[in-house]
XYZ file of C-alpha atoms in Angstrom:
401
model
C 4.740 16.233 -145.979
C 7.393 14.552 -148.219
C 7.799 10.671 -148.032
C 10.985 8.784 -149.234
C 10.563 6.257 -151.992
C 10.681 3.682 -152.111
C 9.106 3.312 -148.529
C 11.388 1.147 -146.171
C 9.565 -0.970 -143.894
C 9.830 -3.153 -140.820
C 7.684 -6.091 -139.801
C 5.081 -5.823 -137.394
C 6.870 -8.281 -134.735
C 10.116 -6.299 -135.140
C 11.746 -5.037 -131.870
C 11.188 -1.290 -131.424
C 14.777 -0.294 -131.815
C 15.250 -2.074 -135.073
C 12.570 0.430 -136.512
C 14.613 3.519 -135.051
C 17.631 1.999 -136.146
C 16.621 1.665 -139.827
C 15.784 5.377 -139.735
C 18.736 6.441 -138.304
C 20.732 4.557 -140.747
C 18.963 5.766 -143.770
C 18.502 9.176 -142.482
C 14.673 9.167 -142.793
C 11.947 9.987 -140.214
C 9.455 7.146 -140.653
C 9.121 3.660 -141.614
C 6.190 1.428 -142.866
C 5.029 -1.480 -140.795
C 4.111 -4.798 -142.866
C 2.406 -7.773 -141.694
C 3.697 -11.257 -142.389
C 2.308 -11.253 -145.929
C 4.158 -8.107 -146.696
C 0.974 -5.882 -146.620
C 1.375 -2.325 -145.170
C -0.238 -2.115 -142.125
C 0.692 1.405 -140.482
C 3.832 3.702 -140.182
C 6.045 4.651 -137.561
C 7.784 7.731 -137.003
C 11.031 8.365 -135.253
C 8.987 10.576 -132.753
C 6.452 7.981 -132.179
C 9.552 5.666 -130.694
C 11.442 8.345 -128.947
C 8.131 9.132 -127.203
C 7.757 5.592 -126.245
C 11.328 5.439 -124.776
C 10.505 8.546 -122.970
C 7.709 6.926 -121.288
C 9.614 3.934 -120.182
C 12.209 6.332 -118.749
C 9.391 8.314 -116.748
C 7.965 5.106 -115.663
C 11.223 4.215 -114.078
C 11.558 7.642 -112.555
C 7.991 6.878 -110.776
C 9.301 3.395 -109.886
C 12.248 5.009 -108.048
C 10.272 7.764 -106.436
C 7.967 5.028 -104.940
C 10.320 2.797 -103.834
C 9.365 1.785 -100.155
C 12.785 0.562 -99.037
C 16.176 0.164 -100.333
C 15.708 -3.214 -101.632
C 12.951 -2.038 -103.861
C 15.145 0.903 -104.888
C 17.737 -1.395 -105.773
C 15.794 -3.203 -108.138
C 14.940 0.011 -109.861
C 18.344 0.855 -110.114
C 19.475 -2.167 -111.784
C 16.622 -1.470 -114.508
C 18.726 1.794 -115.418
C 21.474 -0.301 -117.073
C 19.005 -2.050 -119.014
C 17.251 1.001 -120.076
C 20.346 2.630 -121.308
C 21.501 -0.349 -123.246
C 17.871 -0.303 -125.010
C 18.044 3.600 -125.587
C 21.676 3.179 -127.100
C 20.377 0.757 -129.286
C 17.372 3.028 -130.500
C 19.519 5.459 -131.553
C 18.997 8.320 -129.084
C 21.221 11.237 -129.338
C 24.165 10.841 -126.607
C 23.477 14.109 -125.202
C 20.090 13.191 -124.311
C 20.693 9.844 -123.172
C 23.655 10.853 -120.857
C 21.216 13.623 -119.401
C 18.648 10.705 -118.792
C 21.451 8.605 -116.928
C 22.210 11.612 -114.694
C 18.505 12.303 -113.894
C 18.003 8.788 -112.978
C 21.142 8.422 -110.910
C 19.812 11.730 -109.082
C 16.656 10.439 -108.099
C 18.124 7.190 -107.007
C 20.374 9.033 -104.692
C 17.881 11.282 -103.198
C 15.404 8.533 -102.772
C 18.081 6.308 -101.010
C 19.163 9.165 -98.707
C 15.326 9.869 -97.784
C 14.758 6.186 -97.105
C 18.034 5.858 -95.017
C 17.062 8.948 -93.141
C 13.879 8.451 -92.406
C 14.333 4.780 -91.260
C 17.525 5.186 -88.976
C 18.058 9.036 -88.708
C 14.709 10.734 -88.113
C 16.350 13.582 -85.839
C 19.418 14.173 -88.068
C 20.505 17.744 -88.452
C 19.138 19.846 -91.481
C 22.174 21.894 -91.855
C 24.244 19.935 -94.052
C 24.652 19.203 -97.873
C 25.214 16.065 -99.752
C 27.396 16.896 -102.655
C 28.365 14.843 -105.738
C 31.846 15.273 -107.455
C 33.350 14.784 -110.663
C 31.502 13.374 -113.650
C 28.354 12.999 -111.716
C 28.158 16.570 -110.645
C 28.890 17.586 -114.364
C 25.785 15.207 -115.284
C 28.264 13.358 -117.515
C 28.132 9.791 -116.101
C 27.840 6.630 -118.378
C 27.581 3.177 -117.158
C 31.138 2.667 -115.502
C 31.254 4.987 -112.772
C 31.816 4.703 -109.287
C 30.792 7.142 -106.574
C 32.559 10.472 -105.731
C 30.705 12.402 -103.080
C 31.155 14.629 -99.990
C 29.400 16.355 -97.208
C 29.724 20.164 -96.181
C 28.039 21.005 -92.778
C 27.314 24.171 -90.495
C 30.496 25.158 -88.622
C 28.570 25.374 -85.277
C 27.388 21.571 -85.097
C 27.509 20.042 -81.661
C 29.129 16.920 -80.660
C 26.080 14.721 -80.879
C 25.156 16.079 -84.039
C 28.546 15.402 -85.692
C 28.458 11.899 -84.326
C 24.976 11.272 -85.975
C 26.028 12.981 -89.403
C 29.116 10.541 -89.475
C 26.950 7.589 -88.643
C 24.613 8.587 -91.508
C 27.283 9.054 -93.956
C 28.322 5.481 -93.309
C 24.973 4.236 -93.634
C 24.235 6.140 -96.896
C 27.635 4.824 -98.653
C 27.060 1.129 -97.606
C 23.520 1.310 -98.994
C 24.996 2.750 -102.183
C 27.532 -0.133 -102.318
C 24.361 -2.573 -101.397
C 22.434 -1.192 -104.461
C 25.381 -1.715 -106.795
C 26.876 1.880 -107.098
C 30.564 0.863 -106.412
C 32.568 2.525 -103.824
C 35.488 4.847 -105.100
C 38.778 3.234 -105.248
C 40.371 6.405 -104.310
C 38.391 6.910 -101.175
C 36.345 9.949 -102.158
C 33.218 9.372 -100.479
C 31.238 11.217 -97.867
C 31.872 8.416 -95.035
C 35.667 9.338 -95.009
C 36.583 12.313 -92.592
C 38.670 13.912 -95.137
C 35.433 14.102 -97.697
C 32.819 15.149 -94.594
C 33.982 18.531 -93.286
C 32.268 22.010 -92.137
C 31.974 25.004 -94.133
C 35.073 26.735 -92.670
C 37.079 23.509 -92.920
C 36.347 22.931 -96.608
C 37.379 26.502 -97.216
C 40.992 26.258 -95.346
C 41.472 22.694 -97.243
C 40.760 24.143 -100.562
C 43.171 27.031 -99.951
C 45.514 24.563 -99.017
C 44.857 22.466 -102.244
C 44.863 25.362 -104.589
C 47.596 27.328 -102.684
C 49.959 24.212 -102.654
C 49.673 22.317 -106.026
C 51.431 18.957 -105.150
C 50.131 16.154 -107.348
C 47.530 15.060 -104.863
C 46.284 18.444 -104.349
C 45.926 19.017 -107.991
C 43.931 16.106 -108.323
C 41.692 16.490 -105.349
C 41.178 20.525 -106.633
C 40.077 19.411 -109.867
C 37.543 16.867 -108.260
C 36.240 19.232 -106.072
C 35.855 21.900 -108.866
C 33.074 19.924 -109.885
C 30.480 19.840 -107.244
C 26.658 19.784 -107.043
C 24.347 19.527 -104.142
C 21.870 16.547 -104.604
C 20.167 16.630 -100.988
C 20.315 19.087 -98.292
C 21.147 23.079 -98.067
C 22.340 24.231 -101.685
C 23.670 27.356 -99.755
C 26.946 25.729 -99.030
C 27.626 24.494 -102.551
C 27.200 28.249 -103.561
C 29.361 29.599 -100.654
C 31.855 26.950 -101.853
C 31.921 27.926 -105.501
C 32.327 31.467 -104.541
C 35.566 30.530 -102.559
C 36.944 28.555 -105.189
C 36.603 31.165 -107.542
C 38.056 33.789 -105.333
C 41.086 31.550 -104.557
C 41.797 30.420 -107.968
C 41.354 34.049 -109.204
C 44.979 34.821 -110.854
C 46.174 31.439 -109.301
C 48.594 30.766 -112.282
C 50.677 28.544 -110.396
C 47.815 25.855 -109.610
C 46.570 26.233 -113.188
C 49.735 25.501 -114.696
C 50.227 22.487 -112.639
C 46.643 21.173 -113.403
C 47.165 21.682 -116.912
C 50.395 19.985 -117.031
C 48.667 17.204 -115.391
C 46.102 17.045 -118.296
C 48.612 17.435 -121.220
C 50.492 14.248 -120.007
C 47.922 12.590 -121.778
C 48.400 12.472 -125.583
C 45.768 11.350 -128.209
C 46.877 7.879 -129.667
C 47.613 9.257 -132.895
C 50.565 7.953 -134.770
C 52.419 8.923 -138.114
C 50.295 10.723 -140.470
C 47.393 10.679 -138.122
C 47.051 6.837 -137.948
C 45.097 5.674 -134.792
C 47.360 3.917 -132.422
C 45.589 0.891 -130.933
C 46.268 -2.029 -128.561
C 45.891 -5.659 -129.640
C 43.587 -7.754 -127.316
C 42.341 -11.275 -128.422
C 43.347 -10.388 -131.940
C 41.270 -7.277 -131.961
C 42.395 -3.644 -132.015
C 41.181 -1.699 -129.089
C 41.654 1.841 -127.336
C 40.688 2.888 -123.982
C 38.229 5.766 -125.313
C 38.377 7.814 -121.789
C 42.191 7.992 -121.920
C 42.413 8.415 -125.592
C 40.396 11.632 -125.712
C 37.544 12.199 -122.914
C 39.680 12.999 -119.984
C 41.655 15.463 -121.875
C 38.517 17.301 -123.019
C 36.756 17.125 -119.807
C 39.718 18.212 -117.756
C 41.409 20.195 -120.251
C 38.140 22.287 -120.535
C 37.798 22.298 -116.788
C 41.497 23.936 -116.478
C 40.313 26.704 -119.237
C 37.153 27.248 -117.200
C 39.136 27.845 -113.838
C 41.328 30.381 -115.433
C 38.363 32.088 -117.000
C 36.327 32.136 -113.754
C 33.462 29.713 -114.886
C 32.380 27.566 -111.858
C 29.150 26.087 -113.235
C 27.973 23.645 -115.667
C 29.205 20.423 -117.446
C 31.835 20.093 -120.088
C 29.311 21.350 -122.920
C 28.077 24.337 -120.900
C 31.900 25.256 -119.990
C 32.677 24.997 -123.965
C 29.934 27.571 -124.689
C 30.935 29.964 -122.081
C 34.285 29.906 -123.028
C 33.260 30.723 -126.612
C 31.064 33.304 -125.633
C 34.025 35.082 -123.306
C 36.531 34.726 -126.468
C 38.795 32.045 -124.791
C 37.729 29.896 -127.712
C 36.880 30.447 -131.211
C 33.514 29.445 -132.346
C 35.083 26.990 -134.770
C 37.107 25.612 -131.885
C 34.352 25.282 -129.812
C 32.105 23.479 -132.351
C 34.989 21.216 -132.872
C 35.585 20.353 -129.336
C 31.986 19.913 -128.680
C 31.576 17.691 -131.452
C 34.550 15.543 -130.789
C 33.295 15.193 -126.989
C 29.754 13.938 -128.086
C 31.312 11.389 -130.546
C 33.821 10.107 -128.090
C 31.124 10.004 -125.302
C 29.159 7.841 -127.807
C 31.694 5.362 -128.677
C 32.355 5.062 -124.934
C 28.584 4.127 -124.138
C 28.584 1.593 -127.412
C 31.862 -0.079 -125.825
C 29.935 -0.229 -122.462
C 26.868 -1.560 -124.076
C 28.620 -4.116 -126.057
C 30.538 -5.197 -122.955
C 27.349 -5.717 -121.063
C 25.731 -7.674 -124.000
C 28.668 -10.001 -123.973
C 27.780 -11.071 -120.514
C 30.444 -8.622 -118.895
C 30.902 -5.355 -117.182
C 30.704 -1.902 -118.816
C 34.349 -0.712 -119.845
C 35.951 2.078 -121.525
C 37.586 -0.148 -123.858
C 36.555 0.555 -127.473
C 36.630 -2.353 -130.075
C 38.161 -0.382 -133.107
C 37.470 -3.327 -135.511
C 33.902 -3.004 -135.031
C 33.957 0.679 -136.350
C 32.961 1.146 -140.000
C 35.366 3.232 -142.295
C 33.003 6.371 -141.874
C 33.271 5.993 -138.134
C 36.847 5.496 -137.797
C 37.499 8.586 -139.700
C 35.219 10.419 -137.413
C 37.135 9.044 -134.510
C 40.492 10.425 -136.192
C 39.040 13.577 -136.331
C 37.893 13.662 -132.978
C 41.410 12.804 -131.770
C 42.950 15.551 -133.807
C 40.589 17.844 -132.327
C 41.632 16.595 -128.886
C 45.216 17.349 -129.870
C 44.606 20.801 -130.996
C 43.157 21.347 -127.532
C 46.036 19.804 -125.840
C 48.248 22.408 -128.010
C 46.105 25.197 -126.892
C 46.267 24.404 -123.300
C 50.102 24.250 -123.619
C 50.321 27.525 -125.375
C 47.806 29.385 -123.349
C 49.356 28.157 -119.739
C 53.089 28.415 -121.163
C 53.770 24.845 -119.724
C 57.308 24.702 -120.514
C 57.656 26.552 -117.361
C 56.929 23.040 -115.246
C 59.180 20.689 -117.915
């Protein structure tokens, strides 16, 4: 193998993330390890470090799955944030990191449902599914995410079964809040009757949302387009997705209103493509979600709705749109790169807030970026502007202005 020269090194007492940071910054795959006298005592590779981090994630998965009660599960859940902070600092690629967060959150939710059910609802019906919605369904959660969930159940449940399922939904949501998962400010939670329905009731509701695109229906319909079963009978999910695809087929009216809701958000670019920021405590800041992530996830979703792609997250939808000819390969590549970079900046901002003793936020400190990173941000936002224009043209959004 070819080794870079001179050999870069770290001290044997240095934290693991320092070694990976040096490798990432210098674009190399190994560094030397030296003792206090400066003598070389070994080598560490990027693969070594990533394997170590993977083991720490696997250890956390084991702790989650072995949690004997909700309190123990809460302790494991709190460790997810600390693990993510460590992984961000060690330079783990953002798509891989986001997948890890999604997998851990799924494990927590499934184990919590198992514990609540075994403890308080042993006779609960099995003819239902607990669904997650939005970013959680797309497996794109980061650290500042509340809960969005729903329940779908069989049409012919009896009165006692429905009462027990209602009690169960309240117990699960209360337990989630208890272990630190924030409740949804918009009330999109399975304990609320409008988000806990039979299969037939959900189909009727979806026909109403997609058939009469009021602002409230557009938001609800967009949220429910992203759904995924984490517990229960996945057959309900498949039937709901088939129904959504059928209702949206040739439904130009809903798509136009959904697209119009997306393009209301313009990327913060000023004259000559300069970054538009806000001043906060003497620093230049930017809400990275509003700046571009929302427009990419929701804009790609509208294009996927139009093309009939009901599965997957944003990256999978981008690939499907490219395969189907909706996006040119270069457009798809640019949108995916912009999505990944903005997601990385969002994670960085959240980690910085946590390390400063605060809660994870979407507010990016632009002054902490170097010149190359600011240029990459500008290019990403220019790609967001391109996607926004594409949406306007494809959906002929002048019809709703």
